[in-house]
Amino acid sequence: MTANPSIQRKNFWSGLGVAAVAVLLLTWVIPTWGGRGFAVGMHPRTLATLGAWVMLVCALALSLLSAIALLRTREPFVARPDLAGLWHQTWPFLYVLAFIVAIDRLPLTWVAPAMIAGLLLILGERRWYVLALTAAIPTGGLYVLTVHLMRIGVV
């Protein structure tokens, strides 16, 4: 593992978060909505439970190793986050939330090209024809597929 205390702190809290999700899966989600039928030769609840146990063990191991590393270097488990780093981790969620709100109010075929083009602009693409084609082709394909499925009566 890395010796960077900031990474160790993130690993510790991420491990605890994943462990909490695994416990939630094992105690409530899988028993309540485990499904019926068979997947890969075993019952779906068995497969899901096995995956949740693997998640729990790996997350606890990550948290334990990170806690040991933090204790060895006498670093605190909690530190004030860097505001620039916090913004860097928050803006993608706000971007998606903005488009979820837009899709709630406008048709998907209007919003999707703007979302795709916006992401390409953020990633640094500046050629207008690449932006236009990359934004329009998937949306056009989705539109044609939807119209076809409505015509044959699936939707």
JSON list of C-alpha atoms in Angstrom, two decimals:
[
{"chain": "A", "resi": 1, "resn": "MET", "atom": "CA", "xyz": [0.00, 0.00, 0.00]},
{"chain": "A", "resi": 2, "resn": "THR", "atom": "CA", "xyz": [1.03, 3.59, -0.50]},
{"chain": "A", "resi": 3, "resn": "ALA", "atom": "CA", "xyz": [2.62, 5.63, 2.27]},
{"chain": "A", "resi": 4, "resn": "ASN", "atom": "CA", "xyz": [0.57, 8.75, 1.48]},
{"chain": "A", "resi": 5, "resn": "PRO", "atom": "CA", "xyz": [-1.56, 9.51, 4.59]},
{"chain": "A", "resi": 6, "resn": "SER", "atom": "CA", "xyz": [-4.27, 11.17, 2.50]},
{"chain": "A", "resi": 7, "resn": "ILE", "atom": "CA", "xyz": [-4.70, 8.03, 0.40]},
{"chain": "A", "resi": 8, "resn": "GLN", "atom": "CA", "xyz": [-4.64, 5.85, 3.53]},
{"chain": "A", "resi": 9, "resn": "ARG", "atom": "CA", "xyz": [-7.39, 7.99, 5.07]},
{"chain": "A", "resi": 10, "resn": "LYS", "atom": "CA", "xyz": [-9.50, 7.72, 1.91]},
{"chain": "A", "resi": 11, "resn": "ASN", "atom": "CA", "xyz": [-8.94, 3.96, 1.79]},
{"chain": "A", "resi": 12, "resn": "PHE", "atom": "CA", "xyz": [-9.99, 3.63, 5.44]},
{"chain": "A", "resi": 13, "resn": "TRP", "atom": "CA", "xyz": [-13.26, 5.52, 5.03]},
{"chain": "A", "resi": 14, "resn": "SER", "atom": "CA", "xyz": [-14.01, 3.98, 1.61]},
{"chain": "A", "resi": 15, "resn": "GLY", "atom": "CA", "xyz": [-13.52, 0.52, 3.09]},
{"chain": "A", "resi": 16, "resn": "LEU", "atom": "CA", "xyz": [-15.93, 1.32, 5.91]},
{"chain": "A", "resi": 17, "resn": "GLY", "atom": "CA", "xyz": [-18.47, 2.67, 3.43]},
{"chain": "A", "resi": 18, "resn": "VAL", "atom": "CA", "xyz": [-18.30, -0.43, 1.23]},
{"chain": "A", "resi": 19, "resn": "ALA", "atom": "CA", "xyz": [-18.51, -2.63, 4.33]},
{"chain": "A", "resi": 20, "resn": "ALA", "atom": "CA", "xyz": [-21.67, -0.78, 5.40]},
{"chain": "A", "resi": 21, "resn": "VAL", "atom": "CA", "xyz": [-23.21, -1.33, 1.95]},
{"chain": "A", "resi": 22, "resn": "ALA", "atom": "CA", "xyz": [-22.27, -5.03, 2.10]},
{"chain": "A", "resi": 23, "resn": "VAL", "atom": "CA", "xyz": [-23.91, -5.39, 5.52]},
{"chain": "A", "resi": 24, "resn": "LEU", "atom": "CA", "xyz": [-27.03, -3.65, 4.17]},
{"chain": "A", "resi": 25, "resn": "LEU", "atom": "CA", "xyz": [-27.07, -6.08, 1.23]},
{"chain": "A", "resi": 26, "resn": "LEU", "atom": "CA", "xyz": [-26.64, -9.11, 3.49]},
{"chain": "A", "resi": 27, "resn": "THR", "atom": "CA", "xyz": [-29.22, -8.10, 6.07]},
{"chain": "A", "resi": 28, "resn": "TRP", "atom": "CA", "xyz": [-31.97, -6.45, 4.03]},
{"chain": "A", "resi": 29, "resn": "VAL", "atom": "CA", "xyz": [-31.63, -6.19, 0.25]},
{"chain": "A", "resi": 30, "resn": "ILE", "atom": "CA", "xyz": [-30.75, -9.80, -0.63]},
{"chain": "A", "resi": 31, "resn": "PRO", "atom": "CA", "xyz": [-33.22, -11.46, 1.77]},
{"chain": "A", "resi": 32, "resn": "THR", "atom": "CA", "xyz": [-36.02, -9.12, 0.67]},
{"chain": "A", "resi": 33, "resn": "TRP", "atom": "CA", "xyz": [-35.41, -8.93, -3.10]},
{"chain": "A", "resi": 34, "resn": "GLY", "atom": "CA", "xyz": [-33.09, -11.87, -3.75]},
{"chain": "A", "resi": 35, "resn": "GLY", "atom": "CA", "xyz": [-34.99, -13.10, -6.77]},
{"chain": "A", "resi": 36, "resn": "ARG", "atom": "CA", "xyz": [-36.09, -16.45, -8.03]},
{"chain": "A", "resi": 37, "resn": "GLY", "atom": "CA", "xyz": [-34.77, -18.87, -10.61]},
{"chain": "A", "resi": 38, "resn": "PHE", "atom": "CA", "xyz": [-31.21, -19.97, -11.21]},
{"chain": "A", "resi": 39, "resn": "ALA", "atom": "CA", "xyz": [-28.13, -18.10, -12.41]},
{"chain": "A", "resi": 40, "resn": "VAL", "atom": "CA", "xyz": [-24.91, -19.86, -13.37]},
{"chain": "A", "resi": 41, "resn": "GLY", "atom": "CA", "xyz": [-26.18, -23.09, -11.87]},
{"chain": "A", "resi": 42, "resn": "MET", "atom": "CA", "xyz": [-26.92, -21.65, -8.42]},
{"chain": "A", "resi": 43, "resn": "HIS", "atom": "CA", "xyz": [-29.77, -19.80, -6.77]},
{"chain": "A", "resi": 44, "resn": "PRO", "atom": "CA", "xyz": [-29.57, -16.01, -7.27]},
{"chain": "A", "resi": 45, "resn": "ARG", "atom": "CA", "xyz": [-29.63, -15.38, -3.53]},
{"chain": "A", "resi": 46, "resn": "THR", "atom": "CA", "xyz": [-26.62, -17.65, -3.13]},
{"chain": "A", "resi": 47, "resn": "LEU", "atom": "CA", "xyz": [-24.67, -15.82, -5.84]},
{"chain": "A", "resi": 48, "resn": "ALA", "atom": "CA", "xyz": [-25.62, -12.39, -4.46]},
{"chain": "A", "resi": 49, "resn": "THR", "atom": "CA", "xyz": [-24.80, -13.43, -0.90]},
{"chain": "A", "resi": 50, "resn": "LEU", "atom": "CA", "xyz": [-21.42, -14.76, -1.99]},
{"chain": "A", "resi": 51, "resn": "GLY", "atom": "CA", "xyz": [-20.65, -11.47, -3.74]},
{"chain": "A", "resi": 52, "resn": "ALA", "atom": "CA", "xyz": [-21.73, -9.43, -0.70]},
{"chain": "A", "resi": 53, "resn": "TRP", "atom": "CA", "xyz": [-19.50, -11.52, 1.58]},
{"chain": "A", "resi": 54, "resn": "VAL", "atom": "CA", "xyz": [-16.53, -10.99, -0.75]},
{"chain": "A", "resi": 55, "resn": "MET", "atom": "CA", "xyz": [-17.28, -7.24, -0.71]},
{"chain": "A", "resi": 56, "resn": "LEU", "atom": "CA", "xyz": [-17.45, -7.23, 3.08]},
{"chain": "A", "resi": 57, "resn": "VAL", "atom": "CA", "xyz": [-14.20, -9.16, 3.59]},
{"chain": "A", "resi": 58, "resn": "CYS", "atom": "CA", "xyz": [-12.24, -7.06, 1.08]},
{"chain": "A", "resi": 59, "resn": "ALA", "atom": "CA", "xyz": [-13.61, -3.78, 2.47]},
{"chain": "A", "resi": 60, "resn": "LEU", "atom": "CA", "xyz": [-12.79, -4.73, 6.04]},
{"chain": "A", "resi": 61, "resn": "ALA", "atom": "CA", "xyz": [-9.29, -5.81, 5.02]},
{"chain": "A", "resi": 62, "resn": "LEU", "atom": "CA", "xyz": [-8.75, -2.47, 3.25]},
{"chain": "A", "resi": 63, "resn": "SER", "atom": "CA", "xyz": [-9.98, -0.53, 6.28]},
{"chain": "A", "resi": 64, "resn": "LEU", "atom": "CA", "xyz": [-7.88, -2.58, 8.68]},
{"chain": "A", "resi": 65, "resn": "LEU", "atom": "CA", "xyz": [-4.67, -2.22, 6.65]},
{"chain": "A", "resi": 66, "resn": "SER", "atom": "CA", "xyz": [-5.26, 1.50, 6.19]},
{"chain": "A", "resi": 67, "resn": "ALA", "atom": "CA", "xyz": [-5.99, 1.98, 9.90]},
{"chain": "A", "resi": 68, "resn": "ILE", "atom": "CA", "xyz": [-2.74, 0.19, 10.79]},
{"chain": "A", "resi": 69, "resn": "ALA", "atom": "CA", "xyz": [-0.81, 2.40, 8.36]},
{"chain": "A", "resi": 70, "resn": "LEU", "atom": "CA", "xyz": [-2.43, 5.56, 9.78]},
{"chain": "A", "resi": 71, "resn": "LEU", "atom": "CA", "xyz": [-1.66, 4.49, 13.36]},
{"chain": "A", "resi": 72, "resn": "ARG", "atom": "CA", "xyz": [1.98, 3.72, 12.49]},
{"chain": "A", "resi": 73, "resn": "THR", "atom": "CA", "xyz": [2.51, 7.17, 11.02]},
{"chain": "A", "resi": 74, "resn": "ARG", "atom": "CA", "xyz": [0.43, 8.80, 13.81]},
{"chain": "A", "resi": 75, "resn": "GLU", "atom": "CA", "xyz": [-1.86, 10.46, 11.25]},
{"chain": "A", "resi": 76, "resn": "PRO", "atom": "CA", "xyz": [-5.45, 11.41, 12.20]},
{"chain": "A", "resi": 77, "resn": "PHE", "atom": "CA", "xyz": [-8.35, 9.41, 10.80]},
{"chain": "A", "resi": 78, "resn": "VAL", "atom": "CA", "xyz": [-10.30, 12.59, 10.02]},
{"chain": "A", "resi": 79, "resn": "ALA", "atom": "CA", "xyz": [-8.92, 15.65, 8.22]},
{"chain": "A", "resi": 80, "resn": "ARG", "atom": "CA", "xyz": [-10.54, 18.74, 6.71]},
{"chain": "A", "resi": 81, "resn": "PRO", "atom": "CA", "xyz": [-10.94, 18.18, 2.97]},
{"chain": "A", "resi": 82, "resn": "ASP", "atom": "CA", "xyz": [-9.29, 20.44, 0.44]},
{"chain": "A", "resi": 83, "resn": "LEU", "atom": "CA", "xyz": [-12.06, 22.60, -1.06]},
{"chain": "A", "resi": 84, "resn": "ALA", "atom": "CA", "xyz": [-10.60, 22.39, -4.59]},
{"chain": "A", "resi": 85, "resn": "GLY", "atom": "CA", "xyz": [-10.46, 18.61, -4.25]},
{"chain": "A", "resi": 86, "resn": "LEU", "atom": "CA", "xyz": [-14.01, 18.55, -2.90]},
{"chain": "A", "resi": 87, "resn": "TRP", "atom": "CA", "xyz": [-15.26, 20.56, -5.89]},
{"chain": "A", "resi": 88, "resn": "HIS", "atom": "CA", "xyz": [-13.32, 18.26, -8.24]},
{"chain": "A", "resi": 89, "resn": "GLN", "atom": "CA", "xyz": [-15.12, 15.25, -6.75]},
{"chain": "A", "resi": 90, "resn": "THR", "atom": "CA", "xyz": [-18.56, 16.94, -6.63]},
{"chain": "A", "resi": 91, "resn": "TRP", "atom": "CA", "xyz": [-19.03, 18.58, -10.04]},
{"chain": "A", "resi": 92, "resn": "PRO", "atom": "CA", "xyz": [-19.65, 15.35, -12.02]},
{"chain": "A", "resi": 93, "resn": "PHE", "atom": "CA", "xyz": [-22.59, 14.51, -9.76]},
{"chain": "A", "resi": 94, "resn": "LEU", "atom": "CA", "xyz": [-24.00, 18.01, -10.16]},
{"chain": "A", "resi": 95, "resn": "TYR", "atom": "CA", "xyz": [-23.56, 17.74, -13.94]},
{"chain": "A", "resi": 96, "resn": "VAL", "atom": "CA", "xyz": [-25.54, 14.51, -14.04]},
{"chain": "A", "resi": 97, "resn": "LEU", "atom": "CA", "xyz": [-28.16, 15.92, -11.64]},
{"chain": "A", "resi": 98, "resn": "ALA", "atom": "CA", "xyz": [-28.66, 18.93, -13.91]},
{"chain": "A", "resi": 99, "resn": "PHE", "atom": "CA", "xyz": [-29.32, 16.66, -16.87]},
{"chain": "A", "resi": 100, "resn": "ILE", "atom": "CA", "xyz": [-31.65, 14.43, -14.84]},
{"chain": "A", "resi": 101, "resn": "VAL", "atom": "CA", "xyz": [-33.70, 17.53, -14.01]},
{"chain": "A", "resi": 102, "resn": "ALA", "atom": "CA", "xyz": [-33.58, 18.59, -17.68]},
{"chain": "A", "resi": 103, "resn": "ILE", "atom": "CA", "xyz": [-34.68, 15.14, -18.87]},
{"chain": "A", "resi": 104, "resn": "ASP", "atom": "CA", "xyz": [-37.58, 15.30, -16.41]},
{"chain": "A", "resi": 105, "resn": "ARG", "atom": "CA", "xyz": [-38.81, 18.46, -18.14]},
{"chain": "A", "resi": 106, "resn": "LEU", "atom": "CA", "xyz": [-37.70, 17.99, -21.78]},
{"chain": "A", "resi": 107, "resn": "PRO", "atom": "CA", "xyz": [-37.59, 15.00, -24.18]},
{"chain": "A", "resi": 108, "resn": "LEU", "atom": "CA", "xyz": [-34.52, 12.79, -23.98]},
{"chain": "A", "resi": 109, "resn": "THR", "atom": "CA", "xyz": [-33.78, 13.34, -27.67]},
{"chain": "A", "resi": 110, "resn": "TRP", "atom": "CA", "xyz": [-33.32, 17.07, -26.97]},
{"chain": "A", "resi": 111, "resn": "VAL", "atom": "CA", "xyz": [-31.25, 16.72, -23.81]},
{"chain": "A", "resi": 112, "resn": "ALA", "atom": "CA", "xyz": [-28.96, 13.80, -24.73]},
{"chain": "A", "resi": 113, "resn": "PRO", "atom": "CA", "xyz": [-27.00, 15.60, -27.48]},
{"chain": "A", "resi": 114, "resn": "ALA", "atom": "CA", "xyz": [-26.33, 18.54, -25.16]},
{"chain": "A", "resi": 115, "resn": "MET", "atom": "CA", "xyz": [-25.15, 16.21, -22.40]},
{"chain": "A", "resi": 116, "resn": "ILE", "atom": "CA", "xyz": [-22.82, 14.28, -24.71]},
{"chain": "A", "resi": 117, "resn": "ALA", "atom": "CA", "xyz": [-21.46, 17.44, -26.34]},
{"chain": "A", "resi": 118, "resn": "GLY", "atom": "CA", "xyz": [-20.96, 19.03, -22.92]},
{"chain": "A", "resi": 119, "resn": "LEU", "atom": "CA", "xyz": [-18.94, 16.07, -21.72]},
{"chain": "A", "resi": 120, "resn": "LEU", "atom": "CA", "xyz": [-16.81, 16.16, -24.86]},
{"chain": "A", "resi": 121, "resn": "LEU", "atom": "CA", "xyz": [-16.19, 19.89, -24.36]},
{"chain": "A", "resi": 122, "resn": "ILE", "atom": "CA", "xyz": [-15.16, 19.26, -20.76]},
{"chain": "A", "resi": 123, "resn": "LEU", "atom": "CA", "xyz": [-12.76, 16.56, -21.96]},
{"chain": "A", "resi": 124, "resn": "GLY", "atom": "CA", "xyz": [-11.20, 19.04, -24.36]},
{"chain": "A", "resi": 125, "resn": "GLU", "atom": "CA", "xyz": [-12.70, 18.27, -27.77]},
{"chain": "A", "resi": 126, "resn": "ARG", "atom": "CA", "xyz": [-12.98, 21.44, -29.85]},
{"chain": "A", "resi": 127, "resn": "ARG", "atom": "CA", "xyz": [-13.71, 20.22, -33.41]},
{"chain": "A", "resi": 128, "resn": "TRP", "atom": "CA", "xyz": [-17.34, 21.10, -34.11]},
{"chain": "A", "resi": 129, "resn": "TYR", "atom": "CA", "xyz": [-17.94, 18.22, -36.52]},
{"chain": "A", "resi": 130, "resn": "VAL", "atom": "CA", "xyz": [-16.69, 15.64, -33.97]},
{"chain": "A", "resi": 131, "resn": "LEU", "atom": "CA", "xyz": [-18.95, 17.19, -31.32]},
{"chain": "A", "resi": 132, "resn": "ALA", "atom": "CA", "xyz": [-21.95, 17.25, -33.66]},
{"chain": "A", "resi": 133, "resn": "LEU", "atom": "CA", "xyz": [-21.54, 13.70, -34.93]},
{"chain": "A", "resi": 134, "resn": "THR", "atom": "CA", "xyz": [-20.72, 12.19, -31.55]},
{"chain": "A", "resi": 135, "resn": "ALA", "atom": "CA", "xyz": [-23.69, 13.91, -29.94]},
{"chain": "A", "resi": 136, "resn": "ALA", "atom": "CA", "xyz": [-26.19, 13.27, -32.75]},
{"chain": "A", "resi": 137, "resn": "ILE", "atom": "CA", "xyz": [-25.47, 9.67, -33.81]},
{"chain": "A", "resi": 138, "resn": "PRO", "atom": "CA", "xyz": [-26.28, 7.90, -30.49]},
{"chain": "A", "resi": 139, "resn": "THR", "atom": "CA", "xyz": [-29.34, 10.09, -29.98]},
{"chain": "A", "resi": 140, "resn": "GLY", "atom": "CA", "xyz": [-30.52, 9.45, -33.51]},
{"chain": "A", "resi": 141, "resn": "GLY", "atom": "CA", "xyz": [-30.00, 5.73, -33.04]},
{"chain": "A", "resi": 142, "resn": "LEU", "atom": "CA", "xyz": [-32.00, 5.80, -29.82]},
{"chain": "A", "resi": 143, "resn": "TYR", "atom": "CA", "xyz": [-34.77, 7.73, -31.55]},
{"chain": "A", "resi": 144, "resn": "VAL", "atom": "CA", "xyz": [-34.92, 5.31, -34.50]},
{"chain": "A", "resi": 145, "resn": "LEU", "atom": "CA", "xyz": [-34.88, 2.30, -32.16]},
{"chain": "A", "resi": 146, "resn": "THR", "atom": "CA", "xyz": [-37.70, 3.79, -30.06]},
{"chain": "A", "resi": 147, "resn": "VAL", "atom": "CA", "xyz": [-39.82, 4.56, -33.12]},
{"chain": "A", "resi": 148, "resn": "HIS", "atom": "CA", "xyz": [-39.22, 1.03, -34.44]},
{"chain": "A", "resi": 149, "resn": "LEU", "atom": "CA", "xyz": [-40.16, -0.56, -31.11]},
{"chain": "A", "resi": 150, "resn": "MET", "atom": "CA", "xyz": [-43.34, 1.54, -30.94]},
{"chain": "A", "resi": 151, "resn": "ARG", "atom": "CA", "xyz": [-44.22, 0.56, -34.50]},
{"chain": "A", "resi": 152, "resn": "ILE", "atom": "CA", "xyz": [-43.95, -3.17, -33.79]},
{"chain": "A", "resi": 153, "resn": "GLY", "atom": "CA", "xyz": [-45.79, -2.74, -30.47]},
{"chain": "A", "resi": 154, "resn": "VAL", "atom": "CA", "xyz": [-43.07, -3.42, -27.89]},
{"chain": "A", "resi": 155, "resn": "VAL", "atom": "CA", "xyz": [-43.27, 0.04, -26.29]}
]
